[in-house]
Amino acid sequence: MTTIPDPSVFRLLPSVDELLRNDAMAALIHEQGRLNVTEAARLALSELRARISRGTLSAETLDAELRALPVTLQLRVAENTSSSLRRVINASGILIHTNLGRAPLSRLAAERIAGITTGYSNLEFDLDKGERGRRNAHAQNLFSRIFARQAITDTRTAVVNNNAAAVLLALAALAEGGEVIVSRGELVEIGGSFRIPDIMARSGAVLREVGTTNRTRIDDYEKAITERTRLLLRVHRSNFEIVGFTEQPEVADLVELGQRRGIPVMEDLGSGALVDLALYGIHDEPNVFDSLRAGVSLVTYSGDKLLGGPQAGLISGEPALVDKVCKHPLFRALRVDKLCYAALEATLLSYLQEEYDDIPLLRMMRIPAEQLERRCREIAASVEGYVTEVVAVQTMIGGGAAAGKSIKSFAVALACKEISAGELALRMRRFPVPVVARVEDGRVLLDLRTVDCVDDAYLANSLNSIARAE
Ligand SMILES: *Cc1c(COP(=O)(O)O)cnc(C)c1O
């Protein structure tokens, strides 16, 4: 290898035009666009030029590089034009995984998004009057009908960007400049960035803490009420539990106190289920109906947790309060777009039609464990080069929802002699459709509750390709 640059080698480099003037490159240009291919070609040539200058490319080695160039360009262009947001297979054993996009949308929701958003819509247009309408009219009716079936009448629902926004907006609209009473046991942080005291400060309301971390009595709330009190706030401890010597007033007691003193009760539920979770094997977890039925004036919850819809923050409750929320200037800043309304309405329609299995999250929660065990055995039997075991596991609900609650499930546990569990998990994340698994006790665990059964064969084939490469 020469270390002194040979000027004659530069002359062997083709121009960008010459490089692109052949059938393979014409096809690539047709597929990926001229600018994308030209940019990649220019960069590849300048890298070769730099290597010639450093004296690390001779006429012979350059020839090999040039022959490899079409393939190199193809790969590079593909890399540059691939989106960074990709579908992944969730085998992590966490149902609502915030890092993996929380609730998958139903097919109907996806079709509705496509149908509504690829053209114009009446997002903010009153078709009867032929003039400007209100976007908040969408989803409204569907929510009201769902609540009415539970004998909850006279409610209204506002939709904003996420539940953090819903809490911020509700506090700003109803308590700015006044005080909000919260138990010290409920000053929670969710997902590292949502902290009740911080949101409260941003809303312009003053936090009035009462009780202690483990025990708060209804008396504590009552004693803290002054003429400045605007709300009694209850926050669901959605990602932790306090056990032992604890006390917390019932929602009904808070509502009674609020009604007696003329102060609305607001509840941040976090994961707002619109079904009875006991039917899904999750017990003692409040749903939106329970709160509204107990007389809570305003409930806030996420659209993409147990509801199984798009990212959204929902504010349901007394019409006068929800109207006040919608009139606040922050509502404009936190509003959602047509994609969200389209997906939310489609999801709510599945509830109204009682087609719960259309909603992926609810469907996955209901798969019988024996069915998952059978699928685990099939995968275990079809992979080679691994020590496998089918193990009983618990799928966590996750997503800052239903703290500590889980559903019985099964997983394939895999160990490969040649590579560590961490390395195996990494290679699975590098599959064309990445697989996210968890590592436990030196093995990779694939919990199938959150894996679509059509992906089972893909899992087995990809695992076999890793083992064969070793
Ligand atoms: C998840 C959660 C939030 C935040 O909701 P996002 O939709 O993520 O903004 C707020 N409060 C509670 C109790 C939660 O569980």
mmCIF file of N, CA, C and O in Angstrom, residues 23-75:
data_model
loop_
_atom_site.group_PDB
_atom_site.id
_atom_site.type_symbol
_atom_site.label_atom_id
_atom_site.label_comp_id
_atom_site.label_asym_id
_atom_site.label_seq_id
_atom_site.Cartn_x
_atom_site.Cartn_y
_atom_site.Cartn_z
ATOM 1 N N ASP A 23 -27.927 1.534 -16.154
ATOM 2 C CA ASP A 23 -29.300 1.075 -15.883
ATOM 3 C C ASP A 23 -29.600 0.930 -14.391
ATOM 4 O O ASP A 23 -30.683 1.292 -13.929
ATOM 5 N N ALA A 24 -28.594 0.375 -13.655
ATOM 6 C CA ALA A 24 -28.833 0.148 -12.223
ATOM 7 C C ALA A 24 -29.105 1.478 -11.520
ATOM 8 O O ALA A 24 -30.035 1.597 -10.712
ATOM 9 N N MET A 25 -28.280 2.485 -11.861
ATOM 10 C CA MET A 25 -28.455 3.789 -11.214
ATOM 11 C C MET A 25 -29.729 4.482 -11.689
ATOM 12 O O MET A 25 -30.407 5.171 -10.919
ATOM 13 N N ALA A 26 -30.076 4.278 -12.957
ATOM 14 C CA ALA A 26 -31.327 4.864 -13.470
ATOM 15 C C ALA A 26 -32.513 4.308 -12.693
ATOM 16 O O ALA A 26 -33.443 5.043 -12.332
ATOM 17 N N ALA A 27 -32.464 3.016 -12.399
ATOM 18 C CA ALA A 27 -33.557 2.394 -11.643
ATOM 19 C C ALA A 27 -33.616 2.975 -10.231
ATOM 20 O O ALA A 27 -34.697 3.268 -9.696
ATOM 21 N N LEU A 28 -32.425 3.147 -9.632
ATOM 22 C CA LEU A 28 -32.373 3.694 -8.275
ATOM 23 C C LEU A 28 -32.927 5.126 -8.252
ATOM 24 O O LEU A 28 -33.664 5.514 -7.340
ATOM 25 N N ILE A 29 -32.559 5.891 -9.297
ATOM 26 C CA ILE A 29 -33.044 7.277 -9.380
ATOM 27 C C ILE A 29 -34.560 7.292 -9.532
ATOM 28 O O ILE A 29 -35.271 8.072 -8.886
ATOM 29 N N HIS A 30 -35.059 6.371 -10.332
ATOM 30 C CA HIS A 30 -36.504 6.299 -10.549
ATOM 31 C C HIS A 30 -37.217 6.015 -9.211
ATOM 32 O O HIS A 30 -38.261 6.592 -8.898
ATOM 33 N N GLU A 31 -36.597 5.132 -8.431
ATOM 34 C CA GLU A 31 -37.211 4.695 -7.183
ATOM 35 C C GLU A 31 -37.079 5.745 -6.073
ATOM 36 O O GLU A 31 -38.021 6.006 -5.332
ATOM 37 N N GLN A 32 -35.879 6.328 -5.982
ATOM 38 C CA GLN A 32 -35.587 7.156 -4.796
ATOM 39 C C GLN A 32 -35.459 8.652 -5.083
ATOM 40 O O GLN A 32 -35.265 9.427 -4.154
ATOM 41 N N GLY A 33 -35.487 9.036 -6.350
ATOM 42 C CA GLY A 33 -35.374 10.454 -6.670
ATOM 43 C C GLY A 33 -33.950 10.855 -7.000
ATOM 44 O O GLY A 33 -33.002 10.391 -6.362
ATOM 45 N N ARG A 34 -33.788 11.720 -8.022
ATOM 46 C CA ARG A 34 -32.458 12.069 -8.515
ATOM 47 C C ARG A 34 -31.589 12.710 -7.444
ATOM 48 O O ARG A 34 -30.422 12.369 -7.282
ATOM 49 N N LEU A 35 -32.190 13.642 -6.665
ATOM 50 C CA LEU A 35 -31.358 14.373 -5.688
ATOM 51 C C LEU A 35 -30.803 13.432 -4.616
ATOM 52 O O LEU A 35 -29.637 13.554 -4.227
ATOM 53 N N ASN A 36 -31.635 12.503 -4.160
ATOM 54 C CA ASN A 36 -31.173 11.562 -3.132
ATOM 55 C C ASN A 36 -29.980 10.749 -3.627
ATOM 56 O O ASN A 36 -29.011 10.527 -2.899
ATOM 57 N N VAL A 37 -30.047 10.310 -4.895
ATOM 58 C CA VAL A 37 -28.971 9.475 -5.435
ATOM 59 C C VAL A 37 -27.728 10.324 -5.721
ATOM 60 O O VAL A 37 -26.602 9.928 -5.416
ATOM 61 N N THR A 38 -27.937 11.518 -6.279
ATOM 62 C CA THR A 38 -26.787 12.390 -6.585
ATOM 63 C C THR A 38 -26.032 12.762 -5.312
ATOM 64 O O THR A 38 -24.801 12.745 -5.277
ATOM 65 N N GLU A 39 -26.782 13.063 -4.250
ATOM 66 C CA GLU A 39 -26.129 13.429 -2.987
ATOM 67 C C GLU A 39 -25.261 12.279 -2.482
ATOM 68 O O GLU A 39 -24.111 12.488 -2.068
ATOM 69 N N ALA A 40 -25.806 11.073 -2.535
ATOM 70 C CA ALA A 40 -25.061 9.907 -2.054
ATOM 71 C C ALA A 40 -23.832 9.669 -2.925
ATOM 72 O O ALA A 40 -22.746 9.353 -2.420
ATOM 73 N N ALA A 41 -23.972 9.842 -4.247
ATOM 74 C CA ALA A 41 -22.849 9.611 -5.169
ATOM 75 C C ALA A 41 -21.749 10.634 -4.921
ATOM 76 O O ALA A 41 -20.557 10.299 -4.847
ATOM 77 N N ARG A 42 -22.146 11.891 -4.739
ATOM 78 C CA ARG A 42 -21.166 12.953 -4.515
ATOM 79 C C ARG A 42 -20.365 12.670 -3.240
ATOM 80 O O ARG A 42 -19.143 12.789 -3.211
ATOM 81 N N LEU A 43 -21.089 12.249 -2.201
ATOM 82 C CA LEU A 43 -20.434 11.964 -0.924
ATOM 83 C C LEU A 43 -19.473 10.779 -1.052
ATOM 84 O O LEU A 43 -18.336 10.835 -0.580
ATOM 85 N N ALA A 44 -19.912 9.735 -1.748
ATOM 86 C CA ALA A 44 -19.071 8.542 -1.898
ATOM 87 C C ALA A 44 -17.788 8.892 -2.663
ATOM 88 O O ALA A 44 -16.693 8.460 -2.291
ATOM 89 N N LEU A 45 -17.926 9.711 -3.728
ATOM 90 C CA LEU A 45 -16.749 10.088 -4.514
ATOM 91 C C LEU A 45 -15.794 10.949 -3.696
ATOM 92 O O LEU A 45 -14.568 10.801 -3.778
ATOM 93 N N SER A 46 -16.349 11.852 -2.888
ATOM 94 C CA SER A 46 -15.444 12.717 -2.109
ATOM 95 C C SER A 46 -14.724 11.909 -1.037
ATOM 96 O O SER A 46 -13.578 12.213 -0.687
ATOM 97 N N GLU A 47 -15.364 10.848 -0.542
ATOM 98 C CA GLU A 47 -14.669 9.980 0.432
ATOM 99 C C GLU A 47 -13.513 9.247 -0.252
ATOM 100 O O GLU A 47 -12.419 9.123 0.323
ATOM 101 N N LEU A 48 -13.761 8.779 -1.477
ATOM 102 C CA LEU A 48 -12.684 8.095 -2.207
ATOM 103 C C LEU A 48 -11.533 9.069 -2.476
ATOM 104 O O LEU A 48 -10.358 8.742 -2.323
ATOM 105 N N ARG A 49 -11.905 10.312 -2.853
ATOM 106 C CA ARG A 49 -10.881 11.333 -3.126
ATOM 107 C C ARG A 49 -10.029 11.550 -1.874
ATOM 108 O O ARG A 49 -8.806 11.637 -1.952
ATOM 109 N N ALA A 50 -10.673 11.608 -0.727
ATOM 110 C CA ALA A 50 -9.938 11.832 0.521
ATOM 111 C C ALA A 50 -8.968 10.679 0.791
ATOM 112 O O ALA A 50 -7.836 10.895 1.254
ATOM 113 N N ARG A 51 -9.415 9.452 0.492
ATOM 114 C CA ARG A 51 -8.548 8.295 0.754
ATOM 115 C C ARG A 51 -7.361 8.290 -0.217
ATOM 116 O O ARG A 51 -6.255 7.907 0.161
ATOM 117 N N ILE A 52 -7.614 8.745 -1.457
ATOM 118 C CA ILE A 52 -6.480 8.840 -2.406
ATOM 119 C C ILE A 52 -5.485 9.878 -1.894
ATOM 120 O O ILE A 52 -4.276 9.657 -1.898
ATOM 121 N N SER A 53 -6.016 11.007 -1.394
ATOM 122 C CA SER A 53 -5.121 12.061 -0.883
ATOM 123 C C SER A 53 -4.268 11.560 0.266
ATOM 124 O O SER A 53 -3.121 11.956 0.427
ATOM 125 N N ARG A 54 -4.888 10.713 1.103
ATOM 126 C CA ARG A 54 -4.125 10.187 2.246
ATOM 127 C C ARG A 54 -3.163 9.092 1.800
ATOM 128 O O ARG A 54 -2.397 8.575 2.615
ATOM 129 N N GLY A 55 -3.231 8.723 0.519
ATOM 130 C CA GLY A 55 -2.348 7.686 -0.011
ATOM 131 C C GLY A 55 -2.750 6.287 0.390
ATOM 132 O O GLY A 55 -1.935 5.366 0.377
ATOM 133 N N THR A 56 -4.032 6.102 0.764
ATOM 134 C CA THR A 56 -4.444 4.765 1.193
ATOM 135 C C THR A 56 -5.231 4.038 0.107
ATOM 136 O O THR A 56 -5.790 2.978 0.351
ATOM 137 N N LEU A 57 -5.316 4.607 -1.083
ATOM 138 C CA LEU A 57 -6.004 3.925 -2.195
ATOM 139 C C LEU A 57 -5.085 3.936 -3.413
ATOM 140 O O LEU A 57 -4.692 5.008 -3.885
ATOM 141 N N SER A 58 -4.769 2.768 -3.929
ATOM 142 C CA SER A 58 -3.957 2.683 -5.142
ATOM 143 C C SER A 58 -4.886 2.448 -6.326
ATOM 144 O O SER A 58 -6.090 2.273 -6.151
ATOM 145 N N ALA A 59 -4.348 2.428 -7.521
ATOM 146 C CA ALA A 59 -5.159 2.189 -8.716
ATOM 147 C C ALA A 59 -5.903 0.853 -8.604
ATOM 148 O O ALA A 59 -7.082 0.764 -8.942
ATOM 149 N N GLU A 60 -5.235 -0.178 -8.061
ATOM 150 C CA GLU A 60 -5.869 -1.509 -7.988
ATOM 151 C C GLU A 60 -6.995 -1.534 -6.954
ATOM 152 O O GLU A 60 -8.092 -2.030 -7.218
ATOM 153 N N THR A 61 -6.701 -1.003 -5.755
ATOM 154 C CA THR A 61 -7.737 -1.058 -4.720
ATOM 155 C C THR A 61 -8.910 -0.149 -5.090
ATOM 156 O O THR A 61 -10.054 -0.440 -4.754
ATOM 157 N N LEU A 62 -8.624 0.938 -5.795
ATOM 158 C CA LEU A 62 -9.702 1.832 -6.214
ATOM 159 C C LEU A 62 -10.663 1.096 -7.150
ATOM 160 O O LEU A 62 -11.895 1.256 -7.056
ATOM 161 N N ASP A 63 -10.104 0.281 -8.014
ATOM 162 C CA ASP A 63 -10.927 -0.453 -8.978
ATOM 163 C C ASP A 63 -11.986 -1.302 -8.249
ATOM 164 O O ASP A 63 -13.160 -1.308 -8.621
ATOM 165 N N ALA A 64 -11.556 -1.982 -7.185
ATOM 166 C CA ALA A 64 -12.498 -2.815 -6.413
ATOM 167 C C ALA A 64 -13.576 -1.938 -5.776
ATOM 168 O O ALA A 64 -14.758 -2.284 -5.765
ATOM 169 N N GLU A 65 -13.139 -0.788 -5.242
ATOM 170 C CA GLU A 65 -14.096 0.135 -4.610
ATOM 171 C C GLU A 65 -15.135 0.611 -5.622
ATOM 172 O O GLU A 65 -16.317 0.698 -5.322
ATOM 173 N N LEU A 66 -14.666 0.926 -6.822
ATOM 174 C CA LEU A 66 -15.589 1.452 -7.833
ATOM 175 C C LEU A 66 -16.608 0.397 -8.247
ATOM 176 O O LEU A 66 -17.772 0.712 -8.480
ATOM 177 N N ARG A 67 -16.148 -0.858 -8.302
ATOM 178 C CA ARG A 67 -17.081 -1.911 -8.692
ATOM 179 C C ARG A 67 -18.150 -2.143 -7.612
ATOM 180 O O ARG A 67 -19.269 -2.536 -7.920
ATOM 181 N N ALA A 68 -17.769 -1.867 -6.355
ATOM 182 C CA ALA A 68 -18.736 -2.055 -5.248
ATOM 183 C C ALA A 68 -19.679 -0.858 -5.096
ATOM 184 O O ALA A 68 -20.676 -0.925 -4.370
ATOM 185 N N LEU A 69 -19.347 0.224 -5.802
ATOM 186 C CA LEU A 69 -20.067 1.485 -5.579
ATOM 187 C C LEU A 69 -21.594 1.415 -5.800
ATOM 188 O O LEU A 69 -22.350 1.945 -4.976
ATOM 189 N N PRO A 70 -22.078 0.766 -6.870
ATOM 190 C CA PRO A 70 -23.539 0.726 -7.045
ATOM 191 C C PRO A 70 -24.267 0.151 -5.826
ATOM 192 O O PRO A 70 -25.290 0.705 -5.386
ATOM 193 N N VAL A 71 -23.729 -0.929 -5.270
ATOM 194 C CA VAL A 71 -24.379 -1.543 -4.098
ATOM 195 C C VAL A 71 -24.281 -0.605 -2.896
ATOM 196 O O VAL A 71 -25.244 -0.401 -2.150
ATOM 197 N N THR A 72 -23.082 -0.021 -2.714
ATOM 198 C CA THR A 72 -22.899 0.926 -1.613
ATOM 199 C C THR A 72 -23.917 2.063 -1.709
ATOM 200 O O THR A 72 -24.541 2.441 -0.714
ATOM 201 N N LEU A 73 -24.063 2.587 -2.935
ATOM 202 C CA LEU A 73 -24.996 3.707 -3.110
ATOM 203 C C LEU A 73 -26.429 3.278 -2.794
ATOM 204 O O LEU A 73 -27.171 4.012 -2.146
ATOM 205 N N GLN A 74 -26.782 2.095 -3.233
ATOM 206 C CA GLN A 74 -28.130 1.595 -2.986
ATOM 207 C C GLN A 74 -28.428 1.555 -1.477
ATOM 208 O O GLN A 74 -29.465 2.012 -1.022
ATOM 209 N N LEU A 75 -27.444 0.999 -0.736
ATOM 210 C CA LEU A 75 -27.613 0.881 0.714
ATOM 211 C C LEU A 75 -27.697 2.253 1.362
ATOM 212 O O LEU A 75 -28.530 2.504 2.237
#
